[in-house]
Coordinates of C-alpha atoms and ligand atoms in Angstrom, one line a residue:
M53 CA 0.0 0.3 -0.2
A54 CA 1.2 3.6 -0.8
E55 CA 2.7 5.5 2.2
T56 CA 1.1 8.7 3.3
V57 CA 1.4 11.6 5.9
K58 CA -1.6 12.5 8.0
L59 CA -1.6 16.1 8.9
A60 CA -4.1 17.1 11.8
Y61 CA -5.4 20.9 11.8
Q62 CA -7.9 22.7 12.8
G63 CA -9.9 19.7 13.7
K64 CA -9.7 17.8 10.4
T65 CA -7.2 15.3 9.2
Y66 CA -5.7 15.7 5.7
E67 CA -3.5 13.0 3.9
F68 CA -0.8 13.7 1.4
P69 CA 1.1 10.8 -0.6
V70 CA 4.9 9.8 0.4
L71 CA 6.6 9.8 -2.9
E72 CA 10.1 7.5 -3.0
G73 CA 12.9 8.0 -5.1
T74 CA 14.9 5.2 -6.7
C75 CA 17.5 4.9 -3.9
G76 CA 14.9 4.7 -1.3
E77 CA 14.9 8.6 -0.3
K78 CA 11.5 9.8 0.4
A79 CA 9.3 13.0 0.3
I80 CA 5.9 14.2 1.4
D81 CA 3.9 15.8 -1.8
I82 CA 2.4 18.7 -0.4
S83 CA 1.4 20.3 -3.7
T84 CA -2.2 20.4 -2.7
L85 CA -1.5 21.8 0.9
R86 CA -2.6 24.8 0.0
T87 CA -5.6 24.1 -1.8
T88 CA -6.7 21.9 0.6
T89 CA -5.9 23.5 4.2
G90 CA -4.7 27.0 3.0
L91 CA -1.3 26.5 5.0
I92 CA 2.2 26.9 3.2
T93 CA 5.3 25.5 4.2
F94 CA 8.1 27.6 5.3
D95 CA 11.8 26.2 4.7
P96 CA 14.4 28.9 4.5
G97 CA 17.4 27.9 2.6
Y98 CA 15.1 24.6 1.4
M99 CA 16.7 22.9 3.8
S100 CA 14.0 20.2 3.7
T101 CA 12.2 21.0 0.2
G102 CA 12.4 18.9 -3.0
S103 CA 11.9 21.3 -5.5
C104 CA 11.6 18.6 -8.5
Q105 CA 12.3 14.9 -9.5
S106 CA 14.7 14.6 -11.3
Q107 CA 16.9 11.6 -13.4
I108 CA 20.3 13.2 -13.3
T109 CA 22.5 12.8 -10.2
Y110 CA 21.9 11.2 -6.9
L111 CA 23.8 12.2 -3.8
D112 CA 23.9 10.7 -0.4
G113 CA 25.9 13.2 1.7
E114 CA 25.7 10.5 4.8
K115 CA 27.4 7.9 2.8
G116 CA 29.7 10.0 0.5
I117 CA 27.9 8.7 -2.7
L118 CA 27.3 10.8 -5.9
L119 CA 26.0 9.1 -9.1
Y120 CA 25.7 10.6 -12.5
R121 CA 22.7 8.9 -14.2
G122 CA 23.6 6.2 -11.8
Y123 CA 27.1 5.8 -12.6
P124 CA 29.5 6.2 -9.5
I125 CA 31.5 9.5 -9.9
E126 CA 34.8 7.3 -9.1
Q127 CA 34.0 5.0 -12.2
I128 CA 33.4 8.2 -14.3
A129 CA 36.5 10.0 -13.5
E130 CA 38.7 7.0 -14.1
K131 CA 37.3 5.9 -17.2
S132 CA 35.2 8.7 -19.2
S133 CA 36.4 11.9 -20.7
F134 CA 34.5 15.2 -19.7
I135 CA 32.7 15.4 -23.3
E136 CA 31.3 11.8 -22.8
T137 CA 30.3 12.5 -19.3
A138 CA 28.7 15.9 -20.6
C139 CA 26.8 13.7 -23.1
L140 CA 25.8 11.3 -20.2
L141 CA 24.4 14.0 -18.3
I142 CA 22.6 15.8 -20.8
Y143 CA 21.1 13.0 -22.9
G144 CA 20.7 10.3 -20.0
E145 CA 23.0 7.4 -21.2
L146 CA 26.4 6.7 -22.2
P147 CA 26.6 7.3 -25.7
T148 CA 27.6 5.1 -28.1
R149 CA 30.5 5.9 -30.6
E150 CA 28.4 7.1 -33.2
Q151 CA 26.6 9.6 -30.9
L152 CA 30.0 10.6 -29.2
D153 CA 31.6 11.4 -32.5
Y154 CA 28.3 13.2 -33.6
F155 CA 28.6 15.7 -30.3
Q156 CA 32.1 16.0 -30.4
Y157 CA 31.8 17.0 -34.2
H158 CA 29.4 19.8 -33.6
L159 CA 31.3 21.1 -30.4
V160 CA 34.3 21.4 -32.7
H161 CA 32.5 23.3 -35.2
H162 CA 30.7 25.7 -33.0
S163 CA 34.1 26.6 -31.1
M164 CA 34.7 30.0 -32.6
V165 CA 32.5 32.8 -31.5
H166 CA 31.0 35.4 -33.8
E167 CA 33.9 38.2 -34.5
S168 CA 32.0 41.0 -33.3
I169 CA 31.6 39.6 -29.7
K170 CA 35.4 40.4 -29.5
N171 CA 34.2 43.9 -29.4
L172 CA 31.6 43.2 -26.4
Y173 CA 35.4 42.8 -24.3
D174 CA 36.4 46.5 -25.0
G175 CA 33.4 47.8 -23.5
F176 CA 34.9 46.5 -20.0
P177 CA 36.7 48.3 -17.8
N178 CA 40.7 47.4 -17.4
N179 CA 41.1 44.2 -15.6
P180 CA 37.2 43.1 -15.1
H181 CA 36.6 40.2 -13.0
P182 CA 36.5 37.1 -15.5
M183 CA 33.4 35.6 -13.8
A184 CA 31.3 38.8 -14.5
V185 CA 32.7 38.9 -18.1
C186 CA 31.6 35.3 -18.8
S187 CA 28.3 35.8 -17.6
A188 CA 27.5 38.9 -19.5
I189 CA 29.1 37.5 -22.9
V190 CA 27.3 34.0 -22.4
G191 CA 23.8 36.3 -22.0
S192 CA 24.8 38.1 -25.0
L193 CA 24.9 35.1 -27.1
A194 CA 21.1 35.1 -27.1
T195 CA 21.4 38.4 -29.0
F196 CA 23.7 36.8 -31.7
Y197 CA 21.2 33.6 -32.2
Q198 CA 17.7 35.4 -31.6
N199 CA 16.0 33.2 -34.4
E200 CA 16.8 30.0 -32.7
L201 CA 15.7 30.5 -29.1
N202 CA 12.5 28.4 -28.9
V203 CA 12.3 26.3 -25.7
R204 CA 10.1 24.1 -27.5
N205 CA 11.7 23.4 -30.6
E206 CA 14.0 20.2 -30.1
R207 CA 16.1 21.4 -32.9
E208 CA 17.0 24.9 -32.0
V209 CA 17.5 23.4 -28.3
E210 CA 19.9 21.0 -29.4
I211 CA 22.1 23.8 -31.8
A212 CA 21.9 25.9 -28.7
I213 CA 23.3 23.3 -26.5
H214 CA 26.0 22.5 -29.1
R215 CA 27.1 26.0 -29.4
L216 CA 27.1 27.0 -25.3
M217 CA 29.4 23.9 -24.7
A218 CA 31.5 24.7 -27.7
K219 CA 31.8 28.5 -26.8
L220 CA 32.3 28.9 -23.3
P221 CA 35.6 27.6 -23.2
T222 CA 36.5 30.2 -26.0
I223 CA 34.5 32.8 -24.0
A224 CA 36.3 32.0 -20.7
A225 CA 39.9 32.1 -22.3
Y226 CA 39.0 35.3 -24.4
S227 CA 38.0 36.7 -20.7
Y228 CA 41.4 35.7 -19.3
K229 CA 43.4 37.1 -22.1
K230 CA 41.4 40.5 -21.9
S231 CA 42.2 41.0 -18.0
I232 CA 46.1 40.4 -18.7
G233 CA 46.0 42.6 -21.9
Q234 CA 47.0 39.6 -24.2
P235 CA 45.7 39.0 -27.8
F236 CA 42.8 36.5 -28.0
Q237 CA 43.6 32.8 -29.4
Y238 CA 41.3 31.3 -32.0
P239 CA 40.2 27.6 -30.8
D240 CA 42.2 24.8 -32.1
N241 CA 39.7 22.2 -33.7
T242 CA 42.2 19.4 -33.7
L243 CA 42.6 19.3 -30.0
S244 CA 40.4 18.1 -27.2
Y245 CA 38.2 20.1 -25.4
S246 CA 40.5 20.5 -22.1
A247 CA 43.8 20.9 -24.3
N248 CA 42.2 23.4 -26.8
F249 CA 41.0 25.5 -23.6
L250 CA 44.8 25.2 -22.1
K251 CA 45.9 26.5 -25.6
M252 CA 43.7 29.4 -25.8
M253 CA 44.7 30.2 -22.3
F254 CA 48.5 29.8 -22.5
S255 CA 49.5 30.4 -26.0
L256 CA 50.6 33.5 -28.0
P257 CA 50.7 34.4 -31.6
C258 CA 54.6 35.3 -31.6
E259 CA 55.7 31.7 -30.0
P260 CA 55.1 28.3 -30.7
Y261 CA 52.9 26.4 -28.1
E262 CA 53.0 23.0 -27.1
V263 CA 49.9 21.6 -24.9
D264 CA 51.1 19.4 -22.1
E265 CA 49.0 16.3 -22.3
D266 CA 49.4 15.6 -18.8
A267 CA 47.8 18.8 -17.7
A268 CA 45.0 18.3 -20.1
K269 CA 44.0 15.1 -18.6
V270 CA 43.9 16.5 -15.3
L271 CA 42.1 19.2 -16.4
D272 CA 39.4 16.7 -17.8
V273 CA 39.2 15.0 -14.5
L274 CA 38.8 18.7 -12.5
L275 CA 35.9 19.3 -14.8
I276 CA 34.2 15.9 -14.8
L277 CA 34.2 15.9 -11.0
H278 CA 32.3 19.6 -11.0
A279 CA 30.0 18.6 -14.1
D280 CA 26.6 18.3 -12.0
H281 CA 26.1 18.2 -8.1
E282 CA 21.9 18.3 -8.1
Q283 CA 19.8 21.2 -6.7
N284 CA 22.5 23.6 -5.7
C285 CA 22.1 27.4 -5.8
S286 CA 23.2 27.8 -9.4
T287 CA 21.5 24.6 -11.0
S288 CA 18.2 25.6 -9.1
T289 CA 19.0 29.2 -10.3
V290 CA 19.1 27.7 -13.8
R291 CA 15.7 26.1 -13.5
L292 CA 14.1 28.8 -11.6
V293 CA 15.2 31.2 -14.7
G294 CA 14.3 28.5 -17.4
S295 CA 10.9 27.9 -15.7
S296 CA 9.7 31.1 -17.5
M297 CA 10.4 29.5 -20.5
C298 CA 13.6 31.8 -20.9
N299 CA 16.4 30.6 -23.1
L300 CA 18.9 28.7 -22.6
F301 CA 21.9 31.2 -22.7
A302 CA 20.0 33.7 -20.4
S303 CA 19.2 31.0 -17.6
V304 CA 23.2 29.9 -17.9
S305 CA 24.3 33.4 -17.6
S306 CA 22.2 33.6 -14.4
A307 CA 23.5 30.5 -13.0
I308 CA 27.0 31.9 -13.7
Y309 CA 26.4 34.6 -11.7
A310 CA 25.0 32.2 -8.8
L311 CA 28.1 30.5 -8.7
W312 CA 30.3 33.8 -8.6
G313 CA 29.4 34.1 -4.7
P314 CA 31.8 33.0 -1.9
L315 CA 29.4 30.8 -0.6
H316 CA 29.4 28.5 -3.6
G317 CA 31.9 28.7 -6.4
G318 CA 34.4 30.9 -4.5
A319 CA 35.6 28.6 -2.0
N320 CA 38.5 26.8 -3.7
Q321 CA 39.8 30.8 -3.8
A322 CA 39.5 31.1 -0.2
V323 CA 41.4 27.6 0.6
I324 CA 44.7 29.1 -1.4
E325 CA 44.1 32.3 0.2
M326 CA 44.1 30.8 3.7
L327 CA 47.0 28.5 3.0
Q328 CA 48.8 31.3 1.7
N329 CA 48.0 33.2 5.3
I330 CA 49.2 30.2 7.0
H331 CA 52.4 30.2 4.9
D332 CA 53.4 33.9 5.4
D333 CA 52.6 33.6 9.1
G334 CA 55.4 30.8 9.6
G335 CA 53.3 27.8 8.6
D336 CA 52.1 26.9 12.2
V337 CA 49.2 24.7 11.0
N338 CA 48.2 23.7 14.8
K339 CA 47.8 27.3 15.5
Y340 CA 45.1 27.6 12.5
V341 CA 43.5 24.5 13.7
Q342 CA 43.1 26.0 17.3
K343 CA 41.6 29.2 15.6
A344 CA 39.2 27.1 13.7
K345 CA 38.0 25.3 17.0
D346 CA 37.7 28.3 19.3
P347 CA 34.0 29.3 19.7
N348 CA 35.0 33.1 20.0
D349 CA 37.0 33.1 16.8
S350 CA 35.1 33.5 13.3
F351 CA 37.9 31.5 11.5
R352 CA 37.1 28.5 9.6
L353 CA 39.2 25.9 7.9
M354 CA 38.3 26.9 4.4
G355 CA 37.7 23.6 2.3
F356 CA 36.3 21.4 5.0
G357 CA 32.6 21.0 5.6
H358 CA 29.6 20.8 3.6
R359 CA 25.8 21.3 3.9
V360 CA 25.1 18.0 2.3
Y361 CA 28.3 15.8 2.7
K362 CA 28.4 14.7 6.5
N363 CA 31.1 12.0 5.2
F364 CA 34.2 12.5 2.9
D365 CA 33.2 14.2 -0.5
P366 CA 33.7 11.4 -2.9
R367 CA 35.1 14.2 -5.1
S368 CA 37.9 15.1 -2.5
R369 CA 39.1 11.6 -2.4
I370 CA 39.5 11.6 -6.5
I371 CA 41.0 15.0 -6.1
K372 CA 43.4 14.0 -3.4
K373 CA 44.8 11.2 -5.1
L374 CA 45.2 13.0 -8.7
A375 CA 47.1 15.8 -6.3
D376 CA 49.3 13.3 -5.1
K377 CA 50.0 12.1 -8.5
I378 CA 50.9 15.8 -9.8
F379 CA 53.0 16.5 -7.1
S380 CA 55.0 13.8 -7.1
K381 CA 56.4 14.5 -10.5
P382 CA 60.0 15.8 -10.7
G383 CA 59.6 19.7 -10.8
A384 CA 56.4 19.9 -9.4
Q385 CA 56.8 22.4 -6.7
E386 CA 53.9 23.8 -4.3
P387 CA 55.1 25.2 -1.2
L388 CA 51.2 25.2 -0.2
L389 CA 50.8 21.5 -0.3
D390 CA 53.1 20.9 2.9
I391 CA 50.6 22.9 4.5
A392 CA 47.3 21.6 3.0
L393 CA 48.5 18.1 3.8
Q394 CA 49.3 18.9 7.5
L395 CA 46.3 20.7 7.9
E396 CA 44.1 17.7 6.8
E397 CA 46.3 15.2 8.7
I398 CA 45.8 17.0 12.1
A399 CA 41.8 17.6 11.4
I400 CA 40.8 14.5 10.6
K401 CA 42.0 13.3 13.6
D402 CA 41.1 16.0 15.9
S403 CA 37.5 15.3 17.8
Y404 CA 36.0 18.6 17.3
F405 CA 36.1 17.8 13.2
I406 CA 35.3 14.2 13.8
E407 CA 32.2 15.2 16.0
K408 CA 30.9 17.8 13.6
K409 CA 31.5 15.7 10.8
L410 CA 33.9 18.0 8.8
Y411 CA 35.8 16.5 6.1
P412 CA 37.9 17.8 3.3
N413 CA 35.5 19.1 0.4
V414 CA 35.9 19.0 -2.9
D415 CA 37.6 22.6 -3.1
F416 CA 40.1 22.0 -0.6
Y417 CA 42.8 20.5 -3.1
S418 CA 41.1 21.4 -6.6
G419 CA 42.8 25.3 -6.1
L420 CA 46.1 23.8 -5.2
I421 CA 45.7 22.0 -8.8
Y422 CA 44.5 24.8 -10.7
R423 CA 47.8 26.8 -9.5
T424 CA 50.2 24.0 -10.8
L425 CA 48.3 24.3 -14.2
N426 CA 49.0 28.0 -14.1
I427 CA 45.4 29.0 -13.8
P428 CA 45.1 32.2 -12.0
I429 CA 42.9 32.5 -8.9
N430 CA 40.3 35.0 -10.2
M431 CA 39.9 32.1 -12.9
F432 CA 39.0 29.6 -10.5
P433 CA 35.2 30.1 -10.3
V434 CA 35.3 30.1 -14.3
M435 CA 36.9 26.9 -14.3
F436 CA 34.2 25.8 -11.9
A437 CA 31.5 27.1 -14.5
I438 CA 32.9 25.2 -17.4
G439 CA 33.0 21.9 -15.6
R440 CA 29.2 22.7 -14.2
L441 CA 27.9 23.5 -17.7
P442 CA 27.0 19.8 -18.7
G443 CA 24.7 19.8 -15.4
W444 CA 22.8 22.8 -15.8
I445 CA 22.1 22.0 -19.5
A446 CA 21.2 18.9 -18.2
Q447 CA 18.9 20.3 -15.3
W448 CA 17.4 23.0 -17.7
K449 CA 16.6 20.8 -20.4
E450 CA 15.1 18.1 -18.1
L451 CA 12.8 21.2 -16.7
Q452 CA 11.7 21.9 -20.3
E453 CA 10.6 18.4 -21.1
D454 CA 9.0 18.0 -17.9
K455 CA 5.3 16.9 -18.5
Q456 CA 4.6 18.5 -15.1
F457 CA 6.0 21.9 -16.3
K458 CA 5.4 24.7 -14.0
I459 CA 6.6 28.1 -13.7
G460 CA 8.7 28.3 -10.3
R461 CA 6.7 30.6 -8.0
P462 CA 7.6 30.2 -4.3
R463 CA 5.4 31.8 -1.7
Q464 CA 6.1 34.0 1.7
L465 CA 5.3 34.6 5.0
Y466 CA 4.5 38.1 5.0
K467 CA 5.7 40.0 8.2
G468 CA 5.5 43.7 7.3
S469 CA 2.9 46.1 8.2
P470 CA -0.8 45.4 7.9
K471 CA -3.0 47.7 5.5
R472 CA -2.5 51.3 6.2
D473 CA -3.6 54.4 4.5
Y474 CA -1.1 56.6 2.6
V475 CA 0.3 59.9 4.8
A476 CA 1.0 63.2 3.0
I477 CA 4.8 64.0 3.1
E478 CA 4.3 67.0 5.4
N479 CA 2.3 64.9 7.8
R480 CA 5.1 62.0 8.4
Q481 CA 6.9 61.7 11.6
E482 CA 10.9 62.4 11.7
Ligands
ACO745 N1 36.0 25.0 10.4 C1 35.7 24.9 11.5 N2 34.5 25.1 11.7 C2 33.2 24.4 11.1 C3 33.8 24.6 9.5 C4 35.0 24.6 9.5 N3 35.3 24.7 7.8 N4 32.6 24.1 9.1 C5 31.5 24.3 10.1 N5 31.9 24.1 11.0 C6 31.6 24.3 12.3 C7 30.6 25.6 12.5 O1 31.4 26.8 13.4 C8 29.2 24.9 13.2 O2 29.9 24.7 14.9 P1 28.8 24.7 16.0 O3 27.8 24.0 16.0 O4 29.3 24.7 17.3 O5 28.1 26.3 15.9 C9 29.2 23.4 12.9 O6 30.4 23.3 12.3 C10 28.0 23.6 11.6 O7 28.5 24.2 10.7 P2 27.5 25.3 9.8 O8 27.9 26.2 9.6 O9 26.2 25.0 10.5 O10 27.2 23.8 8.7 P3 26.6 24.2 7.2 O11 26.2 22.8 6.8 O12 25.5 25.3 7.1 O13 27.7 24.8 6.2 C11 29.5 25.1 5.3 C12 28.6 24.1 5.5 C13 29.0 26.2 4.6 C14 30.5 24.4 3.9 C15 30.7 25.1 6.4 O14 31.0 24.0 6.8 C16 32.0 26.0 6.1 O15 31.7 27.4 6.0 N6 33.3 25.4 5.3 C17 34.1 26.0 5.2 C18 33.9 26.9 3.8 C19 33.8 26.0 2.7 O16 34.9 25.2 2.3 N7 32.9 26.1 1.6 C20 33.0 25.1 0.4 C21 31.7 24.3 0.3 S1 31.9 23.1 -0.8 C22 31.2 23.9 -2.3 O17 30.7 24.8 -2.2 C23 31.5 23.3 -3.7

């Protein structure tokens, strides 16, 4: 028999169905709550609210499990590529060779941006933050393809997906080049997605440039690890904006801004700044662990703890292995690595961190790896955006195809003044 939940209110009893997810998690379906009882729910930060049913990503924060379309992140990171992962997330299944070639072909053939887009970069002030530039340029794509933005036209949506996936690395690399005053480098369609990005970032027209294939592989894995994380802040943004039937470019542009905030995509930058501070302060790691534990000190160990993971973040384990591999290479020097390792070793044995279930999260090592790839700190959130793009697209597409599609429109509990009459300005009290 289907499970239900009973609500007793003002002498009446109401019954609501309990829905069950594939992996056993349960949700009360309260979609008829207001019409039957007149009540709404109140849940700041959506701590107990499921906003949609989704088939894309499953995560269990207690057990440290992350699945993309059912496949464990550990297997995907080891065996797949970022482009194949994007296909999986967006279209639902691991692609056949033919499907992968088709997707790859279209990404390659849409990688350049319209020449007029380059002029837009000149409109920004000197040294603009690349995240702001990326979001603005992604939004501007809607002006270049304004006759192909119908969200209910399958073909137009497909072209928009190809365009966005293909062009974001170009837009991102141009925003970096603009910020340091170097000429834009055209994409190289003979290279893989990640290798092409590195070339656009670091090559110059006046000298030859050879992509370090190991670096491209490492970047590919980092992008895979960031590719989706169910209904986080930026993904919920892409769904909410998309729920007004707004086009893909505008919806993703909004998601990039949502990701920019320090509580979301900015944490890997905060980790590097913290490690640098500890280093510059003489490297006394214990002192900072004590500070983090002190209830009278607002200092927190950046890169530790997560709203959902109350166990090891599975992505952090993969990144740790990646970091071990990179930093054991001859010549790979990272003065902050030693501090990070000491910090992790002390923190994971400390009762404060154990009791509060604070483990290293995905951001703890990703910043250090980006540094070895020579990616500057203000590009860290942009790297996160490139990685998260397939997830945003998959979630936006799933929403548009949802039979129960509805514009997103939460309710509120009004706590302002009750109705009152307008007061003329001369009668208002100081
Ligand atoms: N260092 C020291 N103490 C911490 C830390 C930390 N990094 N994180 C949480 N705590 C403590 C809090 O002080 C609090 O203690 P209390 O119960 O005595 O008041 C307790 O642990 C719970 O912390 P909350 O902030 O209530 O937990 P929440 O789930 O809301 O926050 C968050 C999670 C924001 C990630 C938090 O752990 C944090 O600030 N971490 C550092 C920043 C960071 O690494 N963010 C990246 C997140 S991953 C991502 O966005 C991709």
